[in-house]
């Protein structure tokens, strides 16, 4: 089974981001970038599918030069090859999806895996766009996956429960947390990743469908929730501490 | 001139160690410290990932990394739990290094390979009840017998002592030759007469097991002498030169963990209507802690870098350990002060950092011994 895993680089969750001088992008100076956490589940699932059924795992990322680093992480985790699609334009999801779909047409994977979302822009758009561009089924938010022959069975997380679905290969899957327990790269594999090939590829040129006008940082506001010592307020406080603050 | 740029590979190793420490080591650290419980599962996982034989050649199952990679990993792991740090340090710097440097191919196949891939871990037995800094005065005796040696004596303060499978034991093979009559023996745990004692109840690094070991007529075959007969003291001293880099990195980790905890707490804790990090009294502490940490880091990375370039790193390693262990103790003390009362209770971690930090000024050469090593190297250069 040939597997394509699509990953992206995102600012570390502990990094404090600033808006760039153009007012519509993140200023990358001083920002630590990491592999998008949901993509770790996608890589791990790709490796497990390969371990079960054979084949190869190819990892791709679309972005500026600095985003190449995440491909090394994927290679160290066990991906066989990697493709780097250079795109400095910080385009919308459609442009990125077009590049990935064109790559998929060339290397004809049986399955394409994504993380459910990238934690920076949260558009949730790529998996379904790529599925649409290729005319393939797309199963999102997958928390359990079995592939037998060309038959795909998956469980999806839906509000308040689970949904079981099936489809046939080729298809697009987006990984939900809990799909698996991603492995740490082994130290010897980190060394070996240095010599694994990363193929450079030119981005597909299409017009973006969505243009970012501006970015602003959220203004922190006080909630002014003042509790009294009434029984009702105490119950409410306990509920808020448990459900909202998640400290008890 | 010392300049250092971490490569992408170094950064990936550091990030992997950091993530592992945060997700796998941190959650159980308080309980393990409280109960003096060995981190069995954590060490097993670290072994599978290649952290127990980091610098061993891939030919013998190791990760084939440089000393800088090793200190980066030691720093990150020890910033979360110095007990796990010392277990790694002993296995990497003292056991694997000695076996790889002085072992025969047969010895490497039998003992180094399982140690390097982390199937088992090792312990290094030099100290005795009456031989600490004065390591030349070994009382453990090895008498020549048919086909091997018979060892009698007691070893003290043995890290990994109750859990290791393979031990490197120094013993006197010829008293008249003094330290040139010390030899190094490879001894397996289940050898008759080889008896690890009860675990010491320690101030800090309580999740690492330390014990004394009794040797009563322990028979060791000739092919389990490491290096030549009489080479044991040289093996011990040379491995401890490298070991200092590991312990310096452990101390660096404690200094970093203390600083990180103090910084975080100071921005969250409010007093006089604002975060205490707005108070100059706290800012002075943070500035000093950060500077001390960075100074230690430069010396530790520099020592590792010299070792990687196969240059003389004896003085650099001793300086790194001296300064980093001071930084660990000082930063841990100040971190408690920043936390106030909260720093004095277990839940807030920093009290453990102080207890853990103190040992770095004592083992693998006390700070006093580091001064002697440094002075000797300085004077060698002018005489």
Coordinates of C-alpha atoms in Angstrom, one line a residue, chain A residues 32-33 40 68-69 72-73 76 181 183-188 190-191 193-194 222, chain B residues 8-9 12-13 15-16 18-20 23-24 48-51 54 62-65:
Chain A
X32 CA 9.7 28.4 17.3
X33 CA 8.0 26.1 14.8
X40 CA 1.9 13.1 14.2
X68 CA 11.4 21.6 5.4
X69 CA 12.4 20.8 9.0
X72 CA 13.2 15.5 8.7
X73 CA 11.1 14.7 11.7
X76 CA 13.2 10.2 11.5
X181 CA 0.0 6.8 20.1
X183 CA 6.2 7.1 18.3
X184 CA 9.2 9.1 19.2
X185 CA 11.9 9.1 16.6
X186 CA 14.7 6.7 17.6
X187 CA 18.1 8.3 17.9
X188 CA 19.8 6.1 15.2
X190 CA 17.4 10.7 13.5
X191 CA 20.9 10.2 12.2
X193 CA 17.1 10.8 8.4
X194 CA 19.9 13.1 7.4
X222 CA -12.2 39.9 32.1
Chain B
X8 CA 19.2 20.4 12.7
X9 CA 20.0 16.9 13.9
X12 CA 15.8 17.2 16.7
X13 CA 17.6 15.2 19.4
X15 CA 13.4 18.3 21.0
X16 CA 12.8 14.5 21.2
X18 CA 12.4 17.4 25.7
X19 CA 9.1 15.9 24.5
X20 CA 9.9 12.5 26.1
X23 CA 5.2 13.5 28.4
X24 CA 6.8 10.3 29.8
X48 CA 14.5 1.4 22.9
X49 CA 14.9 4.9 21.6
X50 CA 18.7 4.7 21.8
X51 CA 19.4 6.9 24.8
X54 CA 24.0 7.3 22.6
X62 CA 24.6 2.3 19.6
X63 CA 23.2 5.5 18.2
X64 CA 26.6 6.8 17.0
X65 CA 26.1 10.3 18.2

